[in-house]
């Protein structure tokens, strides 16, 4: 099974389309908008994501720039119902059947992050509500999609020498040990890291100046 990961397109999604190789699953880890207020930006993304050819399934979550998904979620749900080839996850699971291996891949998506200015999906760092969000991740998750990184994993902004990821998410990921944890948010740390249990992918395609710099990441799923 071939899976492609992208994140942080910030309305520039059309620039990456030629670099999408096709496959079984396409995952977007949030921040498809800029200010997050304009419905037309969300609509354009939904239409684009739905219309991408070459993938059997497409899944996405929201990020801190995607305010409309938090502040006007009834509108977003109604709009998304028009599109049949995409699924939006917000603290939800999705089971994708792998016909080659006769088993389901269990995917979980969540948009929350430690408080970051006045953007969307903010929760107090190390607070009880954040802990509850991560505790809700099922124990049998194979692919975890969050917008922000876990503390210490591809979470250093380009203009700082400090980790900014979520400490509580790190604790949960270290317990769960999902096969893949994909995220974005910190454009300056786009890349890959393996800690011996989990493959961490920061799939941000734009750099910190919002220039398309990092190619989509495509992997072959191996359940072993």
mmCIF file of C-alpha atoms in Angstrom:
data_model
loop_
_atom_site.group_PDB
_atom_site.id
_atom_site.type_symbol
_atom_site.label_atom_id
_atom_site.label_comp_id
_atom_site.label_asym_id
_atom_site.label_seq_id
_atom_site.Cartn_x
_atom_site.Cartn_y
_atom_site.Cartn_z
ATOM 1 C CA UNK A 1 0.000 0.000 0.000
ATOM 2 C CA UNK A 2 1.409 3.362 -1.068
ATOM 3 C CA UNK A 3 0.669 6.373 1.171
ATOM 4 C CA UNK A 4 1.507 10.043 0.500
ATOM 5 C CA UNK A 5 1.726 12.634 3.295
ATOM 6 C CA UNK A 6 1.462 16.425 2.930
ATOM 7 C CA UNK A 7 0.848 19.295 5.333
ATOM 8 C CA UNK A 8 0.785 23.088 5.601
ATOM 9 C CA UNK A 9 -0.156 23.980 2.038
ATOM 10 C CA UNK A 10 -1.698 27.318 3.135
ATOM 11 C CA UNK A 11 -3.857 27.783 -0.011
ATOM 12 C CA UNK A 12 -0.889 26.909 -2.277
ATOM 13 C CA UNK A 13 -1.996 23.316 -2.793
ATOM 14 C CA UNK A 14 -2.087 23.610 -6.585
ATOM 15 C CA UNK A 15 1.691 24.068 -6.596
ATOM 16 C CA UNK A 16 2.305 20.552 -5.299
ATOM 17 C CA UNK A 17 -0.133 18.638 -7.492
ATOM 18 C CA UNK A 18 2.444 17.671 -10.126
ATOM 19 C CA UNK A 19 4.549 16.070 -7.374
ATOM 20 C CA UNK A 20 1.794 13.783 -6.088
ATOM 21 C CA UNK A 21 2.683 10.321 -7.433
ATOM 22 C CA UNK A 22 -0.661 8.648 -6.779
ATOM 23 C CA UNK A 23 -1.260 5.636 -4.597
ATOM 24 C CA UNK A 24 -3.714 4.128 -2.165
ATOM 25 C CA UNK A 25 -3.994 6.941 0.403
ATOM 26 C CA UNK A 26 -3.293 10.685 0.515
ATOM 27 C CA UNK A 27 -3.077 12.341 3.956
ATOM 28 C CA UNK A 28 -3.049 16.098 4.682
ATOM 29 C CA UNK A 29 -2.037 17.013 8.244
ATOM 30 C CA UNK A 30 -3.671 20.442 8.412
ATOM 31 C CA UNK A 31 -3.147 24.139 7.659
ATOM 32 C CA UNK A 32 -4.719 24.234 4.228
ATOM 33 C CA UNK A 33 -5.833 27.853 4.884
ATOM 34 C CA UNK A 34 -4.069 31.113 5.811
ATOM 35 C CA UNK A 35 -6.163 33.397 8.023
ATOM 36 C CA UNK A 36 -8.759 30.668 8.337
ATOM 37 C CA UNK A 37 -11.751 32.987 8.086
ATOM 38 C CA UNK A 38 -12.654 32.813 4.397
ATOM 39 C CA UNK A 39 -15.130 30.140 3.384
ATOM 40 C CA UNK A 40 -13.981 30.304 -0.220
ATOM 41 C CA UNK A 41 -10.467 29.219 0.815
ATOM 42 C CA UNK A 42 -11.887 26.139 2.508
ATOM 43 C CA UNK A 43 -14.180 25.424 -0.432
ATOM 44 C CA UNK A 44 -11.311 25.665 -2.905
ATOM 45 C CA UNK A 45 -9.285 23.222 -0.842
ATOM 46 C CA UNK A 46 -12.174 20.761 -0.491
ATOM 47 C CA UNK A 47 -12.765 20.868 -4.247
ATOM 48 C CA UNK A 48 -9.081 20.416 -5.011
ATOM 49 C CA UNK A 49 -8.569 17.594 -2.515
ATOM 50 C CA UNK A 50 -11.692 15.811 -3.705
ATOM 51 C CA UNK A 51 -10.648 16.190 -7.335
ATOM 52 C CA UNK A 52 -7.112 14.807 -7.060
ATOM 53 C CA UNK A 53 -6.757 11.780 -9.291
ATOM 54 C CA UNK A 54 -4.708 8.684 -8.603
ATOM 55 C CA UNK A 55 -5.579 7.993 -4.954
ATOM 56 C CA UNK A 56 -8.170 5.533 -3.716
ATOM 57 C CA UNK A 57 -8.680 7.403 -0.441
ATOM 58 C CA UNK A 58 -7.962 10.906 0.876
ATOM 59 C CA UNK A 59 -7.984 11.926 4.550
ATOM 60 C CA UNK A 60 -7.247 15.278 6.178
ATOM 61 C CA UNK A 61 -7.316 17.066 9.512
ATOM 62 C CA UNK A 62 -7.379 20.765 10.395
ATOM 63 C CA UNK A 63 -4.543 22.884 11.735
ATOM 64 C CA UNK A 64 -4.182 26.105 13.670
ATOM 65 C CA UNK A 65 -4.718 28.228 10.525
ATOM 66 C CA UNK A 66 -7.968 26.441 9.671
ATOM 67 C CA UNK A 67 -10.153 28.489 12.016
ATOM 68 C CA UNK A 68 -13.349 27.869 10.096
ATOM 69 C CA UNK A 69 -13.195 24.178 10.988
ATOM 70 C CA UNK A 70 -13.414 25.126 14.672
ATOM 71 C CA UNK A 71 -15.560 28.278 14.659
ATOM 72 C CA UNK A 72 -18.027 27.274 11.953
ATOM 73 C CA UNK A 73 -17.956 23.495 12.077
ATOM 74 C CA UNK A 74 -21.668 23.041 11.122
ATOM 75 C CA UNK A 75 -20.993 24.874 7.853
ATOM 76 C CA UNK A 76 -17.857 22.822 7.267
ATOM 77 C CA UNK A 77 -19.674 19.528 7.877
ATOM 78 C CA UNK A 78 -22.448 20.498 5.473
ATOM 79 C CA UNK A 79 -19.920 21.540 2.845
ATOM 80 C CA UNK A 80 -17.830 18.399 3.242
ATOM 81 C CA UNK A 81 -20.900 16.210 2.760
ATOM 82 C CA UNK A 82 -20.853 17.285 -0.897
ATOM 83 C CA UNK A 83 -17.544 15.532 -1.485
ATOM 84 C CA UNK A 84 -17.480 11.760 -1.636
ATOM 85 C CA UNK A 85 -13.789 10.895 -1.922
ATOM 86 C CA UNK A 86 -12.445 12.710 1.149
ATOM 87 C CA UNK A 87 -12.789 12.186 4.893
ATOM 88 C CA UNK A 88 -12.163 14.770 7.606
ATOM 89 C CA UNK A 89 -11.009 13.509 10.996
ATOM 90 C CA UNK A 90 -11.351 15.540 14.191
ATOM 91 C CA UNK A 91 -10.625 13.322 17.164
ATOM 92 C CA UNK A 92 -11.840 10.399 15.090
ATOM 93 C CA UNK A 93 -10.633 7.063 13.771
ATOM 94 C CA UNK A 94 -10.772 5.619 10.286
ATOM 95 C CA UNK A 95 -10.099 1.999 9.345
ATOM 96 C CA UNK A 96 -8.605 1.522 5.885
ATOM 97 C CA UNK A 97 -8.671 -2.002 4.532
ATOM 98 C CA UNK A 98 -5.417 -3.257 3.030
ATOM 99 C CA UNK A 99 -6.531 -5.875 0.528
ATOM 100 C CA UNK A 100 -2.973 -7.092 -0.111
ATOM 101 C CA UNK A 101 -2.466 -8.038 3.535
ATOM 102 C CA UNK A 102 -6.123 -8.718 4.372
ATOM 103 C CA UNK A 103 -6.102 -6.388 7.366
ATOM 104 C CA UNK A 104 -7.249 -2.925 8.380
ATOM 105 C CA UNK A 105 -4.912 0.003 8.954
ATOM 106 C CA UNK A 106 -6.218 2.032 11.875
ATOM 107 C CA UNK A 107 -5.824 5.783 11.439
ATOM 108 C CA UNK A 108 -6.555 8.515 13.989
ATOM 109 C CA UNK A 109 -6.598 12.259 13.369
ATOM 110 C CA UNK A 110 -6.629 15.227 15.772
ATOM 111 C CA UNK A 111 -5.948 18.966 15.217
ATOM 112 C CA UNK A 112 -5.057 20.155 18.744
ATOM 113 C CA UNK A 113 -1.789 21.769 19.821
ATOM 114 C CA UNK A 114 -0.324 23.650 22.797
ATOM 115 C CA UNK A 115 -1.566 27.235 22.868
ATOM 116 C CA UNK A 116 -0.060 29.222 19.987
ATOM 117 C CA UNK A 117 -1.004 32.915 19.872
ATOM 118 C CA UNK A 118 -4.749 33.215 19.116
ATOM 119 C CA UNK A 119 -4.990 30.565 16.412
ATOM 120 C CA UNK A 120 -7.445 27.693 16.170
ATOM 121 C CA UNK A 121 -7.454 24.412 18.082
ATOM 122 C CA UNK A 122 -5.372 25.801 20.945
ATOM 123 C CA UNK A 123 -5.297 24.167 24.364
ATOM 124 C CA UNK A 124 -3.208 25.088 27.430
ATOM 125 C CA UNK A 125 0.182 23.396 27.357
ATOM 126 C CA UNK A 126 0.312 20.390 29.691
ATOM 127 C CA UNK A 127 -3.304 21.003 30.746
ATOM 128 C CA UNK A 128 -5.993 18.467 31.610
ATOM 129 C CA UNK A 129 -7.967 19.080 28.426
ATOM 130 C CA UNK A 130 -4.908 18.390 26.295
ATOM 131 C CA UNK A 131 -4.280 15.214 28.254
ATOM 132 C CA UNK A 132 -7.867 14.122 27.610
ATOM 133 C CA UNK A 133 -7.463 14.660 23.856
ATOM 134 C CA UNK A 134 -4.389 12.454 23.690
ATOM 135 C CA UNK A 135 -5.798 9.837 26.053
ATOM 136 C CA UNK A 136 -8.640 9.430 23.541
ATOM 137 C CA UNK A 137 -6.257 8.112 20.872
ATOM 138 C CA UNK A 138 -7.035 4.386 20.575
ATOM 139 C CA UNK A 139 -4.324 2.019 21.744
ATOM 140 C CA UNK A 140 -4.317 0.132 18.438
ATOM 141 C CA UNK A 141 -3.655 3.171 16.214
ATOM 142 C CA UNK A 142 -1.308 2.391 13.313
ATOM 143 C CA UNK A 143 -1.075 5.863 11.757
ATOM 144 C CA UNK A 144 -1.476 8.929 13.973
ATOM 145 C CA UNK A 145 -2.185 12.266 12.280
ATOM 146 C CA UNK A 146 -1.837 15.412 14.389
ATOM 147 C CA UNK A 147 -1.213 18.943 13.224
ATOM 148 C CA UNK A 148 1.552 19.665 15.695
ATOM 149 C CA UNK A 149 4.540 17.499 16.613
ATOM 150 C CA UNK A 150 5.304 15.667 19.802
ATOM 151 C CA UNK A 151 7.981 17.324 21.916
ATOM 152 C CA UNK A 152 11.473 16.522 20.699
ATOM 153 C CA UNK A 153 10.509 15.113 17.317
ATOM 154 C CA UNK A 154 11.031 17.458 14.337
ATOM 155 C CA UNK A 155 9.715 20.399 16.360
ATOM 156 C CA UNK A 156 12.426 23.082 16.227
ATOM 157 C CA UNK A 157 11.436 26.259 14.323
ATOM 158 C CA UNK A 158 14.068 27.547 11.932
ATOM 159 C CA UNK A 159 14.561 30.785 13.874
ATOM 160 C CA UNK A 160 14.838 29.188 17.315
ATOM 161 C CA UNK A 161 17.024 26.670 19.087
ATOM 162 C CA UNK A 162 14.309 25.100 21.186
ATOM 163 C CA UNK A 163 11.730 22.337 21.004
ATOM 164 C CA UNK A 164 8.129 23.550 20.787
ATOM 165 C CA UNK A 165 6.188 20.290 20.405
ATOM 166 C CA UNK A 166 3.680 18.907 22.882
ATOM 167 C CA UNK A 167 5.104 17.120 25.912
ATOM 168 C CA UNK A 168 1.869 15.252 26.627
ATOM 169 C CA UNK A 169 1.649 14.062 23.034
ATOM 170 C CA UNK A 170 5.192 12.722 23.287
ATOM 171 C CA UNK A 171 4.242 10.723 26.374
ATOM 172 C CA UNK A 172 1.210 9.242 24.622
ATOM 173 C CA UNK A 173 3.086 8.447 21.408
ATOM 174 C CA UNK A 174 5.860 6.737 23.349
ATOM 175 C CA UNK A 175 3.249 4.504 24.986
ATOM 176 C CA UNK A 176 1.205 3.821 21.850
ATOM 177 C CA UNK A 177 4.171 3.375 19.512
ATOM 178 C CA UNK A 178 2.146 3.852 16.315
ATOM 179 C CA UNK A 179 3.861 2.722 13.145
ATOM 180 C CA UNK A 180 3.717 6.262 11.721
ATOM 181 C CA UNK A 181 3.125 9.668 13.319
ATOM 182 C CA UNK A 182 2.619 12.359 10.687
ATOM 183 C CA UNK A 183 2.234 16.074 11.408
ATOM 184 C CA UNK A 184 3.297 19.529 10.206
ATOM 185 C CA UNK A 185 2.979 22.969 11.842
ATOM 186 C CA UNK A 186 6.719 23.558 12.324
ATOM 187 C CA UNK A 187 7.779 24.270 8.751
ATOM 188 C CA UNK A 188 11.454 24.601 9.636
ATOM 189 C CA UNK A 189 11.689 20.997 10.846
ATOM 190 C CA UNK A 190 10.172 19.261 7.838
ATOM 191 C CA UNK A 191 11.675 15.816 7.473
ATOM 192 C CA UNK A 192 11.856 12.304 8.876
ATOM 193 C CA UNK A 193 12.987 10.643 12.099
ATOM 194 C CA UNK A 194 12.776 7.074 13.415
ATOM 195 C CA UNK A 195 13.093 6.400 17.142
ATOM 196 C CA UNK A 196 13.189 2.621 16.873
ATOM 197 C CA UNK A 197 9.428 2.204 17.143
ATOM 198 C CA UNK A 198 7.672 5.028 15.291
ATOM 199 C CA UNK A 199 8.400 6.724 11.981
ATOM 200 C CA UNK A 200 7.937 10.476 12.547
ATOM 201 C CA UNK A 201 7.156 12.527 9.432
ATOM 202 C CA UNK A 202 6.934 16.316 9.457
ATOM 203 C CA UNK A 203 5.172 16.675 6.109
ATOM 204 C CA UNK A 204 5.203 20.495 5.829
ATOM 205 C CA UNK A 205 5.623 21.286 2.139
ATOM 206 C CA UNK A 206 6.164 25.048 2.543
ATOM 207 C CA UNK A 207 9.176 26.576 4.238
ATOM 208 C CA UNK A 208 8.884 29.290 6.870
ATOM 209 C CA UNK A 209 8.518 31.935 4.152
ATOM 210 C CA UNK A 210 5.613 29.952 2.683
ATOM 211 C CA UNK A 211 7.593 28.942 -0.392
ATOM 212 C CA UNK A 212 6.999 25.449 -1.759
ATOM 213 C CA UNK A 213 10.250 23.753 -0.808
ATOM 214 C CA UNK A 214 9.626 20.228 0.500
ATOM 215 C CA UNK A 215 8.240 17.457 -1.674
ATOM 216 C CA UNK A 216 5.314 15.298 -0.545
ATOM 217 C CA UNK A 217 6.455 12.217 1.382
ATOM 218 C CA UNK A 218 5.411 8.860 -0.043
ATOM 219 C CA UNK A 219 5.950 5.557 1.769
ATOM 220 C CA UNK A 220 5.138 1.917 1.198
ATOM 221 C CA UNK A 221 3.087 0.655 4.127
ATOM 222 C CA UNK A 222 4.652 -2.262 5.971
ATOM 223 C CA UNK A 223 2.677 -3.537 8.947
ATOM 224 C CA UNK A 224 5.621 -5.478 10.402
#
